[in-house]
XYZ file of C-alpha atoms in Angstrom:
598
model
C 113.567 151.068 170.350
C 110.223 149.892 169.072
C 108.279 150.842 172.343
C 109.653 154.396 172.217
C 108.659 154.790 168.605
C 105.154 153.492 169.401
C 104.831 155.999 172.229
C 105.860 158.859 169.982
C 103.440 157.775 167.308
C 100.706 157.760 170.011
C 101.530 161.353 170.892
C 100.933 162.623 167.392
C 97.595 160.791 167.114
C 94.460 162.947 166.565
C 93.308 164.783 169.719
C 90.317 163.108 171.415
C 88.135 164.325 174.318
C 88.666 162.804 177.671
C 85.992 160.568 179.128
C 85.442 163.246 181.761
C 84.496 165.812 179.138
C 80.912 164.621 179.135
C 80.576 165.156 182.862
C 82.188 168.581 182.596
C 79.895 169.625 179.749
C 76.769 168.409 181.643
C 77.749 170.453 184.642
C 78.432 173.487 182.536
C 75.119 173.075 180.650
C 73.108 172.889 183.874
C 74.796 175.923 185.272
C 74.248 177.855 182.049
C 70.544 176.927 181.987
C 70.032 178.134 185.524
C 71.838 181.353 184.793
C 69.714 181.982 181.720
C 66.482 181.366 183.746
C 67.567 183.675 186.499
C 68.575 186.348 184.070
C 65.176 186.290 182.407
C 63.218 186.574 185.706
C 65.467 188.937 187.614
C 66.396 192.489 186.968
C 69.718 193.604 185.823
C 70.512 194.827 189.260
C 70.270 191.303 190.604
C 72.923 189.902 188.341
C 75.908 188.501 190.001
C 78.960 190.658 189.931
C 82.123 189.608 188.140
C 84.268 188.963 191.181
C 81.765 186.503 192.449
C 81.774 184.677 189.158
C 85.499 184.616 189.429
C 85.270 183.126 192.844
C 82.705 180.748 191.558
C 85.113 179.691 188.869
C 87.577 178.728 191.521
C 85.175 176.188 192.908
C 86.588 172.766 192.254
C 84.770 170.315 190.046
C 83.991 168.150 192.983
C 81.940 170.709 194.777
C 78.244 170.183 195.257
C 75.743 171.004 192.550
C 73.852 173.401 194.844
C 76.269 176.237 193.890
C 75.020 178.744 191.479
C 75.581 177.938 187.808
C 78.190 179.915 185.847
C 77.293 182.503 183.377
C 77.692 182.256 179.616
C 80.704 184.446 179.755
C 82.381 182.180 182.194
C 81.551 179.196 180.028
C 83.064 180.877 177.106
C 86.158 181.733 179.101
C 86.420 178.235 180.258
C 86.087 176.881 176.717
C 88.730 179.329 175.572
C 91.061 178.232 178.304
C 90.330 174.636 177.544
C 91.099 175.290 173.910
C 94.326 177.035 174.835
C 95.181 174.233 177.135
C 94.578 171.763 174.352
C 96.692 173.813 171.971
C 99.475 173.969 174.536
C 99.247 170.233 174.956
C 99.318 169.760 171.188
C 102.385 171.992 170.926
C 104.059 170.101 173.742
C 103.201 166.827 172.079
C 104.529 168.089 168.756
C 107.723 169.328 170.393
C 108.091 165.985 172.204
C 107.390 164.137 168.943
C 109.894 166.280 167.050
C 112.521 165.696 169.750
C 111.767 161.991 169.849
C 111.974 161.852 166.038
C 115.365 163.536 166.087
C 116.533 161.120 168.755
C 115.176 158.246 166.712
C 117.068 159.547 163.666
C 120.254 159.803 165.702
C 119.606 156.294 167.008
C 119.066 154.995 163.470
C 122.195 156.793 162.292
C 124.154 155.274 165.176
C 122.734 151.824 164.412
C 123.494 152.269 160.685
C 127.028 153.375 161.591
C 127.541 150.334 163.749
C 126.121 148.127 161.024
C 128.497 149.670 158.484
C 131.397 149.265 160.909
C 130.514 145.633 161.512
C 130.086 145.056 157.754
C 133.432 146.769 157.123
C 135.119 144.638 159.743
C 133.499 141.523 158.344
C 134.534 142.517 154.835
C 138.089 143.136 156.006
C 138.117 139.738 157.729
C 136.756 138.100 154.575
C 139.285 139.903 152.371
C 142.056 138.889 154.723
C 140.851 135.288 154.666
C 140.496 135.430 150.897
C 144.021 136.787 150.550
C 145.321 134.101 152.861
C 143.406 131.403 150.916
C 144.605 132.853 147.621
C 148.158 132.892 148.891
C 147.809 129.312 150.078
C 146.315 128.392 146.704
C 149.172 130.108 144.853
C 151.594 128.252 147.057
C 149.871 124.958 146.280
C 149.841 125.824 142.583
C 153.524 126.599 142.707
C 154.204 123.311 144.488
C 152.031 121.506 141.920
C 153.881 123.179 139.044
C 157.169 122.230 140.629
C 156.093 118.634 141.129
C 154.615 118.498 137.609
C 157.881 119.841 136.238
C 159.845 117.193 138.122
C 157.398 114.495 136.999
C 157.619 115.654 133.376
C 161.386 115.551 133.591
C 161.233 112.044 134.998
C 158.738 110.981 132.312
C 160.879 112.541 129.612
C 163.936 110.785 130.987
C 162.000 107.500 131.161
C 160.757 107.954 127.572
C 164.249 108.761 126.390
C 165.559 105.743 128.267
C 162.839 103.587 126.680
C 163.675 104.928 123.232
C 167.351 104.283 123.858
C 166.535 100.759 124.978
C 164.344 100.199 121.906
C 167.060 101.571 119.657
C 169.659 99.380 121.330
C 167.306 96.391 121.043
C 166.676 97.169 117.378
C 170.376 97.492 116.717
C 170.992 94.305 118.666
C 168.380 92.466 116.595
C 169.729 93.855 113.343
C 173.242 92.905 114.316
C 171.995 89.499 115.455
C 170.134 88.942 112.204
C 173.151 90.070 110.238
C 175.329 87.664 112.223
C 172.751 84.921 111.679
C 172.759 85.571 107.929
C 176.526 85.492 108.068
C 176.374 82.129 109.827
C 174.027 80.758 107.186
C 176.232 81.994 104.358
C 179.267 80.460 106.057
C 177.370 77.203 106.552
C 176.335 77.180 102.883
C 179.916 77.792 101.795
C 181.103 75.081 104.152
C 178.645 72.600 102.679
C 179.678 73.523 99.167
C 183.335 73.122 100.079
C 182.611 69.855 101.826
C 181.027 68.557 98.639
C 184.431 68.820 97.039
C 185.746 66.215 99.462
C 184.617 62.735 98.503
C 185.676 59.977 100.922
C 185.193 57.450 98.122
C 187.258 59.513 95.690
C 189.600 57.431 93.610
C 191.580 59.492 91.145
C 192.173 57.756 87.866
C 195.894 58.424 88.139
C 196.153 58.013 91.924
C 194.308 54.874 92.948
C 196.054 54.723 96.278
C 195.370 58.252 97.434
C 193.159 58.358 100.532
C 191.011 61.433 101.223
C 189.030 59.956 104.097
C 190.903 62.047 106.646
C 189.945 65.230 104.820
C 186.353 64.025 104.495
C 186.093 63.138 108.190
C 187.486 66.482 109.239
C 185.190 68.296 106.785
C 182.162 66.465 108.169
C 183.261 67.330 111.707
C 183.565 71.006 110.813
C 180.128 71.001 109.165
C 178.627 69.239 112.176
C 180.172 71.730 114.594
C 178.867 74.686 112.619
C 175.395 73.121 112.272
C 175.266 72.461 116.020
C 176.405 76.018 116.724
C 173.715 77.473 114.461
C 171.061 75.240 116.002
C 172.003 76.263 119.553
C 172.146 79.969 118.689
C 168.757 79.779 116.948
C 167.242 78.306 120.103
C 168.663 80.955 122.428
C 168.085 83.930 120.119
C 170.793 85.450 117.994
C 174.440 84.443 117.613
C 177.174 86.448 119.266
C 180.252 87.853 117.642
C 182.194 84.984 119.185
C 179.914 82.527 117.372
C 180.568 84.289 114.078
C 184.280 84.278 114.787
C 184.126 80.540 115.538
C 182.320 79.803 112.254
C 184.741 82.010 110.334
C 187.640 80.085 111.862
C 185.864 76.886 110.843
C 185.481 78.264 107.323
C 189.164 79.164 107.184
C 190.003 75.697 108.407
C 187.763 74.170 105.732
C 189.400 76.309 103.058
C 192.787 75.258 104.344
C 191.595 71.669 104.310
C 190.494 71.975 100.685
C 193.741 73.713 99.803
C 195.803 70.985 101.501
C 193.785 68.290 99.748
C 194.231 69.960 96.387
C 197.905 70.432 97.036
C 198.247 66.779 97.973
C 196.354 65.729 94.851
C 198.392 68.110 92.689
C 201.669 66.896 94.137
C 200.654 63.276 93.710
C 199.512 63.964 90.170
C 202.774 65.611 89.276
C 204.703 62.737 90.781
C 202.521 60.228 89.007
C 202.785 62.147 85.751
C 206.533 61.888 85.815
C 206.366 58.155 86.446
C 203.573 57.318 83.979
C 204.616 59.365 80.986
C 205.603 56.226 79.139
C 202.261 54.510 79.811
C 200.095 57.325 78.460
C 198.769 55.386 75.520
C 197.847 52.422 77.686
C 196.023 54.659 80.131
C 194.053 56.184 77.299
C 192.718 52.800 76.362
C 191.817 52.047 79.982
C 189.965 55.343 80.215
C 187.894 54.541 77.152
C 187.112 51.131 78.623
C 186.014 52.724 81.893
C 183.747 55.128 80.039
C 182.010 52.199 78.396
C 181.612 50.429 81.745
C 180.270 53.621 83.365
C 177.434 53.851 80.862
C 176.386 50.344 81.833
C 176.516 50.711 85.649
C 172.834 51.613 86.275
C 171.788 48.303 84.744
C 173.299 45.738 87.124
C 171.255 43.017 85.424
C 173.617 43.110 82.452
C 176.470 42.024 84.719
C 175.015 39.546 87.146
C 171.587 38.567 85.862
C 171.720 34.884 86.669
C 173.312 35.432 90.084
C 170.634 37.983 91.153
C 167.774 35.807 90.058
C 169.148 32.979 92.166
C 169.323 35.257 95.239
C 165.680 36.443 94.823
C 166.245 40.216 94.201
C 164.257 41.983 91.482
C 165.557 43.915 88.537
C 162.317 45.844 87.926
C 159.683 47.523 90.057
C 156.376 45.756 90.553
C 153.844 46.233 87.810
C 151.183 47.728 90.109
C 153.616 50.403 91.304
C 154.632 51.207 87.743
C 150.967 51.567 86.762
C 150.487 53.994 89.668
C 153.606 55.868 88.538
C 152.282 56.115 84.979
C 148.870 57.340 86.142
C 150.517 60.185 88.034
C 152.595 61.146 84.995
C 149.458 61.098 82.833
C 147.667 63.336 85.336
C 150.557 65.824 85.215
C 150.501 65.848 81.409
C 146.743 66.424 81.424
C 147.244 69.323 83.816
C 149.837 70.866 81.489
C 147.468 70.485 78.542
C 144.675 72.088 80.588
C 146.560 75.391 80.960
C 148.219 75.427 77.526
C 146.574 78.727 76.619
C 147.928 80.639 79.601
C 151.325 78.907 79.355
C 151.893 79.575 75.650
C 150.454 83.092 75.536
C 152.981 85.532 74.055
C 151.002 88.377 72.504
C 148.272 89.093 75.058
C 149.897 91.283 77.680
C 146.937 90.983 80.068
C 147.145 87.185 80.107
C 150.925 87.338 80.511
C 150.485 89.633 83.504
C 147.931 87.257 85.056
C 150.288 84.329 84.450
C 153.194 86.142 86.136
C 151.100 87.190 89.148
C 149.657 83.692 89.596
C 153.109 82.126 89.452
C 154.412 84.568 92.056
C 151.375 83.981 94.295
C 151.988 80.210 94.116
C 155.770 80.121 94.535
C 156.664 83.000 96.883
C 154.863 81.565 99.967
C 156.604 78.198 99.465
C 159.993 79.920 99.255
C 159.347 81.475 102.678
C 159.207 78.074 104.392
C 162.427 77.119 106.155
C 163.641 75.449 109.330
C 163.228 78.714 111.295
C 159.857 79.817 109.890
C 157.625 77.941 112.335
C 155.603 80.996 113.379
C 154.843 81.882 109.732
C 153.571 78.463 108.655
C 149.938 79.347 109.390
C 150.215 82.507 107.289
C 151.883 80.621 104.409
C 149.271 77.846 104.568
C 146.374 80.332 104.544
C 147.792 82.173 101.524
C 148.161 78.965 99.504
C 144.792 77.571 100.594
C 142.990 80.836 99.810
C 144.647 80.985 96.390
C 143.578 77.423 95.536
C 140.065 78.106 96.924
C 139.515 80.983 94.501
C 139.888 83.744 97.075
C 141.982 86.823 96.219
C 145.418 87.047 97.843
C 147.871 89.933 97.987
C 151.088 89.521 95.999
C 153.483 92.449 95.735
C 150.654 94.874 96.454
C 148.232 93.372 93.908
C 145.144 91.240 94.419
C 145.538 87.908 92.595
C 142.952 85.147 92.139
C 142.740 81.964 90.057
C 139.322 83.148 88.887
C 141.014 85.824 86.755
C 141.546 83.199 84.046
C 139.630 79.979 83.287
C 142.900 77.997 83.335
C 144.279 79.750 86.406
C 143.568 76.928 88.889
C 145.310 74.249 86.781
C 148.293 76.518 86.260
C 148.604 77.279 89.995
C 148.302 73.598 90.990
C 151.094 72.628 88.605
C 153.457 75.468 89.576
C 152.779 74.985 93.283
C 153.582 71.264 93.144
C 156.681 71.960 91.067
C 157.863 74.575 93.598
C 157.441 72.172 96.533
C 159.706 69.632 94.776
C 162.310 72.298 93.939
C 162.233 73.544 97.517
C 162.812 69.987 98.692
C 165.818 69.362 96.477
C 167.267 72.801 97.296
C 166.415 73.806 100.866
C 166.184 70.330 102.400
C 169.419 69.135 100.808
C 171.318 71.842 102.723
C 169.098 72.134 105.836
C 167.629 68.753 106.716
C 165.362 70.168 109.440
C 163.440 72.225 106.894
C 161.855 69.019 105.545
C 159.360 69.006 108.417
C 157.802 72.513 108.059
C 157.627 72.070 104.280
C 155.995 68.647 104.721
C 153.458 69.967 107.252
C 152.227 72.699 104.897
C 152.189 70.384 101.865
C 150.327 67.688 103.809
C 147.609 70.182 104.797
C 147.278 71.480 101.221
C 147.252 67.893 99.918
C 144.383 66.999 102.251
C 142.242 69.933 101.083
C 143.339 69.901 97.431
C 144.244 66.318 96.390
C 145.119 67.341 92.830
C 148.121 69.280 94.142
C 149.347 66.116 95.885
C 149.078 63.983 92.742
C 150.958 66.522 90.630
C 153.571 66.841 93.402
C 154.183 63.072 93.256
C 154.480 63.247 89.475
C 157.110 65.989 89.739
C 158.916 64.130 92.531
C 159.068 60.871 90.579
C 160.327 62.661 87.490
C 163.062 64.474 89.429
C 163.870 61.521 91.678
C 162.779 58.171 90.204
C 164.134 56.471 93.334
C 161.120 57.871 95.218
C 158.898 55.397 93.285
C 161.289 53.399 93.665
C 162.176 52.966 90.021
C 165.497 52.356 88.192
C 164.954 53.557 84.611
C 166.493 51.278 81.990
C 168.239 52.712 78.975
C 166.246 52.013 75.881
C 167.679 51.546 72.451
C 168.172 54.844 70.672
C 168.217 56.900 73.890
C 171.174 59.285 74.083
C 173.502 59.241 77.067
C 172.423 62.760 78.113
C 168.750 61.851 77.961
C 169.355 58.656 79.925
C 171.235 60.565 82.618
C 168.276 62.962 82.908
C 166.006 59.924 83.323
C 168.229 58.812 86.224
C 167.763 62.217 87.875
C 171.015 63.929 86.869
C 171.030 67.558 85.766
C 172.686 68.037 82.387
C 173.573 71.505 81.093
C 175.428 72.010 77.827
C 176.305 68.298 77.690
C 177.905 68.605 81.136
C 176.569 66.297 83.833
C 176.422 67.549 87.434
C 178.882 66.229 89.962
C 177.989 63.067 91.833
C 178.041 64.817 95.239
C 175.577 67.431 94.096
C 173.351 64.761 92.579
C 173.318 62.717 95.788
C 172.502 65.772 97.901
C 169.506 66.615 95.708
C 168.227 63.044 95.852
C 168.716 63.074 99.628
C 166.698 66.295 100.025
C 163.757 64.966 98.017
C 163.677 61.587 99.810
C 163.818 63.347 103.179
C 160.899 65.572 102.190
C 158.920 62.512 101.039
C 159.678 60.681 104.306
C 158.475 63.700 106.298
C 155.251 64.033 104.301
C 154.031 60.458 104.884
C 154.138 60.872 108.687
C 152.996 64.487 109.208
C 149.610 66.162 109.028
C 148.526 69.796 109.209
C 147.903 70.391 112.952
C 144.993 72.816 112.393
C 143.061 70.586 110.007
C 140.037 68.314 110.464
C 141.987 65.059 110.961
C 138.832 63.001 110.723
C 139.776 61.312 107.461
C 142.854 59.278 106.636
C 146.171 60.793 105.650
C 146.118 61.404 101.860
C 149.532 59.714 101.515
C 150.378 58.104 104.850
C 152.831 55.619 106.334
C 151.470 52.700 104.298
C 153.048 54.273 101.202
C 156.321 54.619 103.066
C 156.216 50.980 104.143
C 155.548 49.967 100.542
C 158.472 52.101 99.352
C 160.827 50.506 101.877
C 159.754 46.977 100.950
C 160.086 47.639 97.216
C 163.472 49.314 97.724
C 164.792 46.266 99.565
C 163.484 43.992 96.837
C 165.544 45.807 94.190
C 169.219 45.274 93.546
C 171.164 48.129 95.240
C 172.900 50.838 93.235
C 176.294 52.200 94.175
C 176.106 55.349 96.350
C 172.392 55.911 95.727
C 170.612 53.054 97.509
C 172.527 53.155 100.785
C 172.240 56.928 101.102
C 168.504 57.010 100.335
C 167.766 54.186 102.798
C 169.678 55.975 105.527
C 167.932 59.329 104.841
C 164.497 57.695 104.678
C 164.915 55.735 107.936
C 166.496 58.686 109.717
C 163.419 60.829 109.029
C 160.509 58.383 109.403
C 162.047 55.254 110.954
C 160.582 56.039 114.363
C 157.082 56.524 112.900
C 157.327 53.218 111.004
C 158.507 51.453 114.139
C 155.497 52.716 116.108
C 153.131 51.754 113.282
C 154.459 48.295 112.339
C 156.265 47.172 115.493
C 157.937 43.754 115.156
C 157.660 43.804 111.361
C 159.819 46.903 111.301
C 162.494 45.259 113.446
C 162.456 42.208 111.199
C 163.082 44.501 108.257
C 165.993 46.129 110.060
C 167.434 42.699 110.793
C 167.092 41.799 107.099
C 168.930 44.966 106.093
C 171.735 44.193 108.489
C 172.168 40.485 107.753
C 171.151 40.175 104.107
C 170.953 43.512 102.318
C 174.113 45.294 103.443
C 176.315 42.302 102.520
C 175.109 42.831 98.936
C 177.475 45.811 98.796
C 180.387 43.502 99.560
C 179.474 41.364 96.556
C 179.910 44.388 94.291
C 182.949 45.638 96.144
C 181.220 48.855 97.270
C 181.781 50.608 100.581
C 178.708 51.067 102.744
């Protein structure tokens, strides 16, 4: 295609003379010169005729130069013919160029057509491929949407299943907690009912009545329920069967109380019929017993000479009593130090601070129980931060001892008082709670010794046997006041029952026995225990040196040794076992001398 086009372009190039034109022109010039010379010298008659010139024109270019030269006319003719010939050639070239151009246009049109056809075919192939790819993509999208829909359904079902499981778990926990609260309420009622059964009960009109069977069965029921609660607390929450078992135990305990009361009532009625005639005599005996009862806490008045011969003391050692008095003085000084905040009645702002500080000090202590192990760190931090002057949150309000100059003294006193109340309340019903309470108090005592001193002052005032100390009735002291000195609660001239009194004393001694052997596990532990086992060993020795009191001494010794006996044994070894031998061989027989049951 390109060679043809080049040839055609060569045809339309400007016309140029051939290389032979020079030779032709030289020949023609020579001939013309000769003819001119001859024409000048010859006559007109001698001129060559036209036919001859025509014949001469037919002489080929290769003929010899000796022929006669052409005339000017012939030269002109020849030039004219040459010009015509050139024009004819130019026309032929133009016609050939025009034809070749048309053919080239047709060729270009054909090539353009083929190119368009190929492009169209390629475009159709591409569109077909694109449609196929788009269809495949739509198919994949549809499959993806279908799979996503299935996956969303599965996820929704899984989420719904998870929510159902969470709801069931929440309901299970709520039901379990409700059953656990029910167990605790049943246990509390059982303990209260069991307090009504006294194995040592001797009715004034029925000296021969024996309630030991009721007491043994009541203790068995309480032990079964306590063991059931302990086992269910370890494994999680109690089942409905556990609640049913405790309710049956409660019904049995109620029936036991009812049977005991019926037996007592029947015996009383029978006795009343028999002893109607001896009513006056019994009245005198009752008055005599009342007089003897007021004198029971002072065994020295009955057997002074006999006790002195056997080596037992009637009073606590002087050094211990001085220590006891120092603690009471410290508590009184603490009370005097916050007299302004305690006696404020008109200033509402101070009253509000007092209320918030009391709540901040007492609420954390109330949260400590036998099942609150995981919360002990939180309770300890709240109390420690409060005593350190840091703000703590109480019922949505920020409270700090720095809000009042006497705030710290007030908090120390109320905190120590609350620990003692928690001991005589919570520990008396749930013995295991003595240990978490003691752990927190021991840690606070180590960081804030003033709280420990005031705690001991409160403890000794509530339970003088924790000194140990048997208060003597002074002249002029009323019976109610003296009973308060012994630790009894008196309300409206009515003294609490002996069972309730013993349970409170037991709770406080158990808390004291737990404190002397435990330390806060997250503390420094580099220094000595602020009130360690040496104080417990001193208490035990002093207790054994004092004359025993009915009911009180034996119970307190048993509670004390049950809680910290193992720790004392590890600390004092053979001396501890000697003390146990003394209790068995020498101290317990003292109860036989007085006719008491041990």
